[in-house]
Coordinates of C-alpha atoms in Angstrom, one line a residue:
M24 CA 0.0 0.0 0.0
D25 CA 1.5 3.4 -1.1
A26 CA 1.8 6.6 1.0
Q27 CA -1.3 8.2 -0.6
A28 CA -3.4 5.2 0.3
L29 CA -2.2 5.3 3.9
D30 CA -3.0 9.0 4.1
E31 CA -6.5 8.5 2.8
Q32 CA -7.1 5.6 5.2
S33 CA -5.8 7.6 8.1
I34 CA -7.9 10.7 7.3
G35 CA -11.0 8.6 6.6
A36 CA -14.3 10.5 6.0
A37 CA -12.5 13.8 6.5
G38 CA -10.9 13.3 3.1
E39 CA -14.2 13.0 1.2
R40 CA -14.3 15.0 -2.0
L41 CA -14.8 18.7 -1.5
S42 CA -16.3 19.3 -4.9
T43 CA -19.5 18.3 -6.7
A44 CA -17.5 16.8 -9.6
P45 CA -18.9 13.3 -10.2
A46 CA -16.7 10.7 -8.5
Q47 CA -14.8 8.2 -10.7
D48 CA -16.3 4.7 -10.7
P49 CA -13.6 2.4 -9.1
E50 CA -14.6 -0.3 -11.6
T51 CA -13.7 1.9 -14.6
A52 CA -10.4 2.7 -13.0
S53 CA -9.3 -0.9 -13.3
T54 CA -6.4 -1.6 -15.7
V55 CA -8.3 -4.5 -17.2
L56 CA -11.6 -3.5 -18.8
P57 CA -14.3 -5.9 -19.9
A58 CA -15.6 -5.8 -23.5
L59 CA -18.1 -3.0 -24.0
G60 CA -21.5 -3.8 -25.6
L61 CA -23.9 -1.3 -27.1
T62 CA -25.1 -0.2 -23.7
G63 CA -21.5 0.2 -22.5
W64 CA -20.5 2.3 -25.4
V65 CA -23.6 4.5 -25.0
R66 CA -22.7 5.0 -21.3
W67 CA -19.1 5.7 -22.2
F68 CA -20.1 8.3 -24.8
W69 CA -22.5 10.0 -22.4
R70 CA -19.8 10.2 -19.7
Q71 CA -17.4 11.8 -22.2
L72 CA -20.0 14.2 -23.5
T73 CA -21.0 15.4 -20.0
S74 CA -17.5 15.7 -18.7
M75 CA -16.1 19.2 -18.0
R76 CA -13.3 18.7 -20.4
V77 CA -15.6 18.1 -23.3
A78 CA -17.8 21.0 -22.3
L79 CA -14.8 23.4 -22.4
I80 CA -13.8 22.0 -25.8
L81 CA -17.2 22.5 -27.2
L82 CA -17.3 26.1 -25.8
F83 CA -14.0 26.8 -27.4
L84 CA -15.2 25.3 -30.7
L85 CA -18.3 27.5 -30.6
S86 CA -16.1 30.5 -30.2
L87 CA -14.0 29.5 -33.2
A88 CA -17.2 28.7 -35.2
A89 CA -18.4 32.3 -34.7
I90 CA -15.3 33.8 -36.3
P91 CA -16.4 33.2 -39.9
G92 CA -19.7 34.9 -39.1
S93 CA -17.8 38.0 -38.1
L94 CA -15.5 38.1 -41.1
I95 CA -17.7 36.9 -43.9
P96 CA -20.9 38.8 -44.9
Q97 CA -24.0 37.0 -43.7
T98 CA -27.3 36.7 -45.6
G99 CA -29.4 37.4 -42.5
V100 CA -27.5 40.6 -41.8
D101 CA -26.7 42.3 -45.1
E102 CA -27.7 40.5 -48.3
M103 CA -26.3 43.3 -50.5
K104 CA -22.9 42.8 -49.0
V105 CA -23.2 39.0 -49.6
N106 CA -24.1 39.6 -53.3
A107 CA -21.2 42.0 -53.7
F108 CA -18.8 39.5 -52.1
K109 CA -20.1 36.8 -54.5
E110 CA -19.5 39.1 -57.5
S111 CA -16.0 39.8 -56.4
H112 CA -15.0 36.2 -55.4
K113 CA -16.2 33.9 -58.1
T114 CA -13.8 31.1 -57.0
L115 CA -14.5 31.2 -53.2
T116 CA -18.3 31.6 -53.5
P117 CA -19.1 27.9 -54.4
I118 CA -16.9 26.7 -51.6
Y119 CA -18.4 29.1 -49.0
E120 CA -21.9 28.1 -50.1
K121 CA -21.2 24.4 -49.6
L122 CA -19.7 25.2 -46.2
Q123 CA -22.7 27.4 -45.3
L124 CA -20.3 30.3 -44.5
F125 CA -22.9 32.9 -45.6
D126 CA -25.3 31.5 -43.0
V127 CA -23.0 30.6 -40.2
Y128 CA -25.4 30.9 -37.3
T129 CA -28.1 28.7 -39.0
S130 CA -25.7 26.2 -40.5
V131 CA -25.8 22.5 -39.7
W132 CA -22.3 22.4 -38.2
F133 CA -22.8 25.5 -36.0
S134 CA -26.1 24.1 -34.7
A135 CA -24.5 20.7 -34.0
I136 CA -21.8 22.3 -31.8
Y137 CA -24.5 24.5 -30.2
I138 CA -26.8 21.5 -29.3
L139 CA -23.9 19.3 -28.1
L140 CA -22.7 22.1 -25.8
F141 CA -26.3 22.5 -24.5
V142 CA -26.6 18.8 -23.8
S143 CA -23.1 18.6 -22.3
L144 CA -23.9 21.4 -19.8
I145 CA -27.2 19.9 -18.8
G146 CA -25.4 16.5 -18.3
C147 CA -22.8 18.3 -16.1
I148 CA -25.3 20.1 -14.0
L149 CA -27.8 17.4 -13.1
P150 CA -25.4 15.0 -11.2
R151 CA -23.6 18.0 -9.7
S152 CA -26.8 19.5 -8.4
T153 CA -28.0 16.2 -6.9
Q154 CA -24.6 15.7 -5.2
F155 CA -24.6 19.3 -4.0
V156 CA -28.1 19.0 -2.5
G157 CA -27.0 15.8 -0.7
Q158 CA -24.0 17.6 0.7
L159 CA -26.1 20.5 2.0
R160 CA -28.4 18.0 3.7
S161 CA -25.6 15.9 5.2
R162 CA -23.6 16.7 8.3
P163 CA -19.9 17.5 8.3
P164 CA -17.9 14.3 8.5
G165 CA -16.4 13.3 11.8
A166 CA -12.9 14.0 12.8
P167 CA -10.2 11.6 11.6
K168 CA -8.2 9.7 14.2
R169 CA -4.9 11.5 13.6
L170 CA -5.5 15.2 13.2
T171 CA -1.7 15.7 13.0
R172 CA -1.8 14.4 9.4
L173 CA -4.0 17.3 8.1
P174 CA -2.4 20.3 6.4
A175 CA -3.1 22.8 9.2
Y176 CA -2.9 21.7 12.8
T177 CA -2.5 23.2 16.3
T178 CA -2.8 21.9 19.9
W179 CA -2.7 23.1 23.5
R180 CA -3.5 21.9 27.0
T181 CA -6.1 23.5 29.2
E182 CA -7.7 23.1 32.6
A183 CA -11.2 23.4 31.2
E184 CA -13.4 20.4 30.9
P185 CA -13.7 18.7 27.4
E186 CA -17.4 19.6 27.3
G187 CA -16.7 23.2 27.9
V188 CA -14.0 23.2 25.2
R189 CA -16.4 21.8 22.7
E190 CA -19.2 24.2 23.6
A191 CA -16.8 27.1 23.2
A192 CA -15.7 25.8 19.8
V193 CA -19.3 25.4 18.6
K194 CA -20.0 29.0 19.5
V195 CA -16.9 30.3 17.8
L196 CA -17.4 28.3 14.7
R197 CA -21.1 29.2 14.3
K198 CA -20.2 32.9 14.8
R199 CA -17.9 32.5 11.8
R200 CA -20.8 31.0 9.8
F201 CA -19.5 27.4 9.8
R202 CA -21.9 24.4 9.7
V203 CA -21.2 22.7 13.0
H204 CA -21.9 19.2 14.3
A205 CA -20.7 17.8 17.6
S206 CA -20.1 14.0 17.6
G207 CA -18.3 12.1 20.3
D208 CA -15.2 13.8 21.6
A209 CA -14.9 16.2 18.6
V210 CA -16.7 19.1 16.9
A211 CA -16.8 19.0 13.0
A212 CA -17.4 22.2 11.0
E213 CA -17.6 23.0 7.3
K214 CA -17.7 26.2 5.3
G215 CA -17.4 27.4 1.7
Y216 CA -20.5 25.8 0.0
L217 CA -20.8 29.0 -2.1
R218 CA -17.8 27.7 -4.1
E219 CA -19.8 24.8 -5.4
A220 CA -23.0 27.0 -5.6
G221 CA -21.0 29.4 -7.8
N222 CA -19.8 26.6 -10.0
L223 CA -23.4 25.4 -10.5
V224 CA -24.6 29.0 -11.1
F225 CA -21.9 29.5 -13.7
H226 CA -23.1 26.4 -15.7
I227 CA -26.7 27.2 -15.3
A228 CA -26.0 30.8 -16.5
L229 CA -24.3 29.4 -19.6
I230 CA -27.5 27.5 -20.4
V231 CA -29.5 30.6 -19.9
M232 CA -27.3 32.5 -22.3
L233 CA -27.5 29.7 -24.9
L234 CA -31.3 29.7 -24.6
A235 CA -31.4 33.5 -24.8
F236 CA -29.2 33.4 -27.9
A237 CA -31.5 30.8 -29.5
A238 CA -34.6 32.8 -28.7
G239 CA -33.0 36.0 -30.1
Q240 CA -32.2 34.2 -33.4
L241 CA -35.6 32.6 -33.7
F242 CA -37.9 35.5 -32.6
R243 CA -35.8 38.5 -33.6
S244 CA -36.6 41.1 -36.2
E245 CA -34.4 43.8 -37.6
G246 CA -34.9 46.4 -40.3
G247 CA -33.5 49.6 -41.6
K248 CA -35.1 52.8 -42.7
L249 CA -33.7 56.0 -44.2
I250 CA -35.7 59.1 -43.2
V251 CA -35.3 62.7 -44.4
E252 CA -36.0 65.6 -42.0
G253 CA -39.7 66.1 -41.9
D254 CA -40.6 62.6 -42.9
G255 CA -41.9 59.8 -40.7
F256 CA -42.0 56.1 -40.2
A257 CA -44.7 53.6 -39.1
N258 CA -43.6 50.2 -37.9
T259 CA -45.2 48.1 -40.6
L260 CA -43.4 45.8 -43.0
S261 CA -44.1 47.9 -46.1
Q262 CA -42.3 50.9 -44.5
Y263 CA -38.9 49.2 -44.2
D264 CA -36.1 49.7 -46.7
D265 CA -34.8 46.2 -45.7
F266 CA -36.2 43.7 -43.2
R267 CA -34.9 40.5 -41.7
S268 CA -36.4 38.2 -39.0
G269 CA -36.1 34.9 -37.3
S270 CA -37.8 31.7 -38.5
L271 CA -40.4 31.9 -35.7
F272 CA -41.1 35.6 -35.9
A273 CA -44.6 36.6 -36.8
L274 CA -45.6 40.0 -38.3
D275 CA -48.2 40.4 -35.4
D276 CA -45.1 40.6 -33.1
L277 CA -44.1 44.0 -34.6
G278 CA -44.4 46.8 -32.1
H279 CA -47.1 49.3 -32.6
F280 CA -45.4 52.7 -32.9
S281 CA -44.4 55.5 -35.3
F282 CA -42.0 58.4 -35.2
E283 CA -41.1 61.5 -37.3
L284 CA -37.6 62.9 -37.8
K285 CA -38.0 66.5 -36.8
E286 CA -34.3 67.6 -37.1
F287 CA -30.9 66.0 -37.4
T288 CA -27.9 67.8 -35.8
G289 CA -24.3 67.0 -36.5
T290 CA -21.3 69.0 -35.2
Y291 CA -17.7 68.5 -36.1
E292 CA -14.3 69.6 -34.8
A293 CA -13.5 72.8 -36.7
T294 CA -9.7 73.2 -36.0
G295 CA -6.7 71.3 -35.0
P296 CA -5.4 67.9 -35.9
Q297 CA -8.8 66.3 -35.4
R298 CA -10.6 68.7 -37.7
G299 CA -13.7 67.1 -39.2
T300 CA -14.1 64.6 -36.4
P301 CA -17.7 64.2 -35.4
R302 CA -18.7 65.6 -32.0
T303 CA -22.5 65.4 -32.0
F304 CA -24.9 63.2 -33.8
E305 CA -28.5 63.7 -32.6
A306 CA -31.8 63.0 -34.2
A307 CA -34.7 64.9 -32.6
V308 CA -37.9 62.8 -33.1
T309 CA -41.5 62.9 -32.2
Y310 CA -43.0 59.4 -31.6
S311 CA -46.2 57.8 -30.4
E312 CA -46.8 54.3 -29.0
K313 CA -50.0 52.3 -29.7
G314 CA -51.9 55.4 -30.8
G315 CA -51.0 57.3 -27.7
P316 CA -50.1 61.0 -27.4
D317 CA -47.0 62.3 -29.2
K318 CA -43.7 62.4 -27.2
N319 CA -40.4 64.1 -27.9
A320 CA -37.1 62.2 -27.8
V321 CA -33.5 62.6 -28.9
I322 CA -31.8 59.5 -30.4
R323 CA -28.0 59.5 -30.3
V324 CA -25.4 57.0 -31.3
N325 CA -25.5 54.1 -28.8
E326 CA -28.5 55.7 -27.1
P327 CA -31.5 54.2 -28.8
L328 CA -35.1 55.0 -28.5
K329 CA -36.9 52.2 -26.6
V330 CA -40.6 51.9 -27.6
D331 CA -43.0 49.0 -27.4
G332 CA -40.4 46.2 -27.1
A333 CA -38.2 47.6 -29.9
K334 CA -35.1 49.7 -30.0
V335 CA -34.5 52.4 -32.6
Y336 CA -30.8 53.0 -33.2
L337 CA -29.2 55.9 -35.1
I338 CA -26.9 54.3 -37.6
E339 CA -25.9 56.8 -40.3
H340 CA -26.6 60.2 -41.7
G341 CA -26.1 62.2 -44.9
Y342 CA -27.5 65.1 -47.0
A343 CA -30.5 65.3 -49.2
P344 CA -30.4 68.3 -51.5
V345 CA -33.8 69.6 -52.6
V346 CA -34.0 69.4 -56.4
T347 CA -36.7 70.7 -58.7
V348 CA -37.1 69.2 -62.2
R349 CA -39.2 70.9 -64.9
D350 CA -40.1 69.7 -68.4
G351 CA -39.8 71.7 -71.6
K352 CA -43.0 73.6 -70.8
G353 CA -41.8 74.7 -67.4
E354 CA -44.1 72.3 -65.5
I355 CA -42.7 70.8 -62.3
V356 CA -42.5 67.1 -62.7
S357 CA -40.4 66.4 -59.6
Q358 CA -39.6 68.4 -56.5
G359 CA -38.2 67.3 -53.1
P360 CA -35.1 66.2 -51.2
V361 CA -32.9 63.5 -52.8
P362 CA -31.0 61.4 -50.3
L363 CA -27.4 60.9 -51.4
L364 CA -25.1 58.2 -50.0
P365 CA -21.8 59.4 -48.3
L366 CA -18.6 58.1 -49.8
D367 CA -16.0 59.3 -47.2
A368 CA -15.6 61.0 -43.8
N369 CA -16.1 64.4 -45.4
V370 CA -19.6 63.3 -46.6
T371 CA -18.8 63.5 -50.3
S372 CA -22.0 61.9 -51.6
Q373 CA -23.6 60.5 -54.7
G374 CA -26.9 59.3 -55.8
V375 CA -29.6 59.3 -58.5
L376 CA -32.9 61.1 -59.1
K377 CA -35.2 59.0 -61.2
V378 CA -38.2 60.8 -62.9
K379 CA -40.5 58.0 -63.9
D380 CA -43.8 59.7 -64.6
G381 CA -45.0 63.1 -65.7
Y382 CA -42.0 64.1 -67.8
K383 CA -42.5 65.0 -71.5
D384 CA -39.8 65.8 -74.0
K385 CA -39.8 68.9 -76.2
S386 CA -42.3 67.3 -78.6
G387 CA -44.7 66.4 -75.8
K388 CA -43.8 62.7 -75.9
R389 CA -43.7 60.9 -72.6
D390 CA -40.1 60.0 -71.5
Q391 CA -38.2 59.2 -68.4
L392 CA -35.2 61.0 -66.8
G393 CA -32.2 59.7 -64.9
I394 CA -30.1 62.3 -63.1
P395 CA -26.8 61.2 -61.5
M396 CA -25.7 63.6 -58.7
F397 CA -22.4 64.2 -57.0
F398 CA -22.6 66.4 -53.9
V399 CA -19.9 68.0 -51.6
P400 CA -20.8 69.9 -48.4
T401 CA -17.6 72.0 -48.4
F402 CA -16.3 72.4 -51.9
A403 CA -12.6 72.2 -52.9
G404 CA -10.8 71.6 -56.1
E405 CA -11.5 74.9 -57.9
G406 CA -9.4 75.2 -61.0
Q407 CA -8.2 71.6 -60.7
G408 CA -10.8 70.0 -62.9
Q409 CA -12.4 68.1 -60.0
M410 CA -14.6 68.6 -56.9
F411 CA -14.2 67.1 -53.5
S412 CA -15.1 67.9 -49.9
V413 CA -12.7 69.1 -47.2
F414 CA -15.2 69.3 -44.3
P415 CA -18.3 67.4 -43.5
A416 CA -20.5 70.3 -42.5
L417 CA -22.4 72.6 -44.9
V418 CA -19.9 75.4 -45.5
D419 CA -19.8 75.7 -49.3
P420 CA -22.1 73.1 -50.8
R421 CA -22.0 72.2 -54.5
L422 CA -24.0 69.8 -56.6
S423 CA -22.7 68.3 -59.9
V424 CA -25.5 66.9 -62.2
S425 CA -25.8 65.2 -65.5
A426 CA -28.9 63.8 -67.2
Y427 CA -30.0 60.7 -69.2
H428 CA -33.4 60.1 -70.9
G429 CA -35.0 56.9 -72.1
D430 CA -36.2 53.8 -70.3
L431 CA -35.2 53.5 -66.6
R432 CA -36.2 49.8 -66.8
A433 CA -38.2 50.3 -63.6
D434 CA -40.8 47.9 -64.9
S435 CA -38.3 45.2 -66.1
G436 CA -38.9 43.0 -63.1
V437 CA -35.2 43.1 -62.2
P438 CA -34.6 44.6 -58.7
Q439 CA -32.8 47.9 -58.9
N440 CA -30.7 49.9 -56.5
V441 CA -32.3 53.3 -56.0
Y442 CA -28.9 54.9 -55.7
Q443 CA -27.6 53.5 -59.1
L444 CA -28.7 54.2 -62.6
D445 CA -29.1 51.6 -65.3
T446 CA -28.2 53.4 -68.6
S447 CA -28.4 50.4 -70.9
K448 CA -31.7 51.8 -72.4
M449 CA -30.9 55.4 -71.9
K450 CA -29.1 58.2 -73.8
P451 CA -27.1 61.0 -72.1
F452 CA -27.7 64.7 -72.9
K453 CA -24.6 65.9 -74.7
D454 CA -23.0 69.3 -75.3
A455 CA -21.9 70.8 -78.6
R456 CA -18.7 68.8 -78.6
G457 CA -20.5 65.5 -78.1
D458 CA -19.4 65.0 -74.5
I459 CA -21.8 64.1 -71.7
L460 CA -23.3 67.3 -70.5
K461 CA -22.5 68.1 -66.8
K462 CA -23.1 71.1 -64.7
Q463 CA -21.8 72.1 -61.3
L464 CA -24.4 74.0 -59.3
K465 CA -24.4 76.3 -56.3
P466 CA -27.6 76.5 -54.1
G467 CA -30.2 78.4 -56.1
E468 CA -28.7 77.7 -59.6
T469 CA -30.4 76.0 -62.5
F470 CA -29.1 73.5 -65.1
T471 CA -31.0 74.0 -68.4
L472 CA -31.2 70.9 -70.5
P473 CA -30.4 71.3 -74.3
D474 CA -33.1 71.5 -77.0
G475 CA -35.8 72.6 -74.6
A476 CA -35.8 69.4 -72.7
G477 CA -36.4 71.1 -69.4
S478 CA -34.3 72.2 -66.4
I479 CA -32.8 71.0 -63.1
T480 CA -32.7 73.4 -60.2
F481 CA -30.6 73.0 -57.0
E482 CA -32.7 74.7 -54.4
R483 CA -31.2 76.7 -51.5
E484 CA -32.7 74.3 -49.0
I485 CA -30.5 71.3 -48.1
K486 CA -32.0 68.7 -45.8
E487 CA -30.3 66.0 -43.8
W488 CA -31.3 62.4 -43.5
A489 CA -30.7 59.8 -40.9
S490 CA -30.7 56.0 -41.2
F491 CA -32.3 54.0 -38.4
Q492 CA -32.2 50.4 -37.4
I493 CA -35.3 49.1 -35.7
S494 CA -34.5 45.9 -33.7
Q495 CA -36.6 43.5 -31.6
Q496 CA -34.4 41.0 -29.6
P497 CA -36.5 39.2 -27.1
G498 CA -33.6 37.3 -25.5
N499 CA -31.3 40.3 -24.7
G500 CA -32.5 40.7 -21.1
W501 CA -32.0 37.0 -20.4
A502 CA -28.6 37.0 -22.1
L503 CA -27.5 40.0 -20.0
T504 CA -28.8 38.3 -16.8
G505 CA -27.0 35.1 -17.7
A506 CA -23.8 36.9 -18.4
V507 CA -23.8 38.7 -15.1
A508 CA -24.7 35.5 -13.2
A509 CA -22.0 33.6 -15.0
I510 CA -19.4 36.2 -13.9
L511 CA -20.6 36.1 -10.3
G512 CA -20.7 32.3 -10.3
L513 CA -17.2 32.1 -11.8
M514 CA -15.9 34.6 -9.2
G515 CA -17.4 32.5 -6.4
S516 CA -16.0 29.2 -7.7
L517 CA -12.5 30.8 -8.1
F518 CA -12.2 32.8 -4.9
I519 CA -14.2 31.0 -2.3
Q520 CA -12.4 28.1 -0.6
R521 CA -14.2 25.0 0.6
R522 CA -12.7 23.9 4.0
R523 CA -13.4 21.8 7.0
V524 CA -12.3 22.3 10.6
W525 CA -12.3 19.8 13.5
V526 CA -11.8 20.5 17.3
R527 CA -11.1 17.5 19.5
A528 CA -11.0 17.8 23.3
V529 CA -10.0 14.8 25.5
T530 CA -8.7 14.3 29.0
A531 CA -5.1 13.2 29.2
E532 CA -3.7 10.7 31.8
D533 CA -2.6 13.6 34.0
G534 CA -6.2 15.0 34.1
V535 CA -5.5 18.0 31.9
T536 CA -7.6 18.5 28.8
V537 CA -5.8 18.2 25.4
V538 CA -7.3 20.4 22.7
E539 CA -6.5 19.7 19.0
M540 CA -7.6 21.8 16.1
A541 CA -7.0 20.9 12.4
G542 CA -8.2 22.1 9.0
L543 CA -8.5 20.7 5.5
G544 CA -9.2 22.6 2.4
R545 CA -10.0 21.7 -1.2
S546 CA -6.7 23.2 -2.3
E547 CA -3.5 24.0 -0.5
S548 CA -3.5 27.6 0.7
S549 CA -1.8 29.6 3.4
K550 CA -5.2 31.2 4.2
L551 CA -6.3 27.9 5.7
A552 CA -3.5 28.0 8.3
E553 CA -4.2 31.7 9.0
E554 CA -7.9 31.0 9.5
L555 CA -7.2 28.1 11.8
A556 CA -4.9 30.4 13.8
E557 CA -7.7 33.0 14.2
L558 CA -10.2 30.3 15.2
A559 CA -7.7 28.8 17.7
D560 CA -7.1 32.2 19.2
Q561 CA -10.8 32.8 19.7
V562 CA -11.3 29.3 21.3
H563 CA -8.2 29.8 23.4
S564 CA -9.5 33.1 24.7
V565 CA -12.4 31.1 26.3
V566 CA -10.4 28.0 27.3
P567 CA -6.8 29.3 27.9
T568 CA -3.7 27.2 28.1
A569 CA -2.9 25.6 31.4
P570 CA -0.2 27.4 33.4
D571 CA 2.4 24.8 32.7
A572 CA 1.8 24.8 28.9
G573 CA 1.9 28.5 28.0
A574 CA 4.9 28.3 25.8
A575 CA 3.5 25.4 23.8
H576 CA 0.4 27.4 22.9
T577 CA 2.3 30.4 21.8
D578 CA 4.4 28.3 19.4
D579 CA 1.5 26.3 18.0
A580 CA -1.7 28.4 18.0
E581 CA -0.1 31.5 16.5
N582 CA 1.7 29.6 13.8
P583 CA -0.3 26.5 13.1
E584 CA 1.8 24.6 10.6
P585 CA 1.2 21.0 9.5
A586 CA 3.3 18.2 11.1
E587 CA 6.4 17.3 9.2
E588 CA 4.9 14.0 8.1
A589 CA 1.5 15.5 7.2
V590 CA 0.3 14.9 3.6
P591 CA -2.9 16.5 2.2
A592 CA -5.8 14.2 1.6
E593 CA -7.2 13.7 -1.9
G594 CA -9.8 16.4 -1.4
A595 CA -7.1 18.9 -0.4
S596 CA -5.3 18.6 -3.7
Q597 CA -8.4 19.1 -6.0

């Protein structure tokens, strides 16, 4: 029999496992294993799946599996980016599609890891919970025969009766919130159950987070809407520019609210090395919920409007020059703000105005106009043959326009980008040299089309637009709760030490009472010896050392070190 076996035999019940980890079956620890049948292999697979090692591996794999979803455009997030990626990467696209890398979070392999992790955590929690409840209901184990073999130990002799010593020890230990049980000539105490409780809370919190993530994916909805100052939005499907939802989301789940963009305010650093850096992005809105009264609110970046279970985020902003288009007879065929998409940090923007109905050429024949636009809020490039912006605010705005006439192909059945112009069935207006006719306009100026085809006026009013994201994520609150609980549980399992203390008092042959105190922790720590010294001092203050043993108490109680031959029990090394 080796030294470890002797130690375990001497410590006895005191060396029971101090964790809720499932104990190893002694039969499976044998070096000679019987042949496994189907039931045996199923049991073996279940034990492997529900082990902490496999749970950590699956959690690591889930983190790795989420990386492609962050690096590769996802269909459920931005389908336009996915299409652009496919156009630019003809070789990779078939491979990514087979691997489901454009739909990572709904892919078979991601779902498999997710479900296996879920089952593994449940399999870890159930036996641990049962064992933990059993430990809470059980009494602390009795004292081993030889307390000197425990990691922390001290002793002294006193004239008090053994019963008085044990009563004093019970009071001291209960005051320090130990679970105490007196049995025979010793008092057994135990503390630190929050360590295992924290471990269980951590695992349960992970399950809550997984469930919240699943609910967020299945019942979520997310859409975008670009709104010009003065325009509004009602939360119905037809109002969205783009909309995505989970497989279990129903349109009846959409929140009942509407809002109007009253004014957008953007300010920028005017001088210094950070010139042009945004300082303020605010969208002043008026909103109503479920037909109630109008309310005012200000939406800022990372400060969404919360209304009827949804969050309205401010995502982007830009300019919408007000443009008036007249036909050859001077009749207004289009008038209003034209949202343009920013291209850089200085809000250089471009877009298209499409006049589908109402326009007639010089002979009175119905026609369609396509007007590409290029806008800069602070003009630069005079005399250089180009225009660009040097500041994002409206300091010296300019609008460059050209014009095409013909078929916009709006009725071709092929989806079109409202910010791009299909010129395959259109002809440009040209100047006398045969070049495409272009004109750079200041606010209030007009571009007259040739041959009496009409005119384009850049009005003095320039509006701003804001892009909003409206999201409903039903699992967010649970996910946050699970994350907080997981952190608290992990802190408890890491920083709380499970330990046991025994106090034995017996009458020696000379009639003096011998007091022994010893401690055992789940892991070796100097704090165990320090705590035992504090407990010994408190007990000693009630039952002091006998007059002929004062020196012995000073050496032992203040510096309770384990005996030279003491070896921690199995539970102390876990």
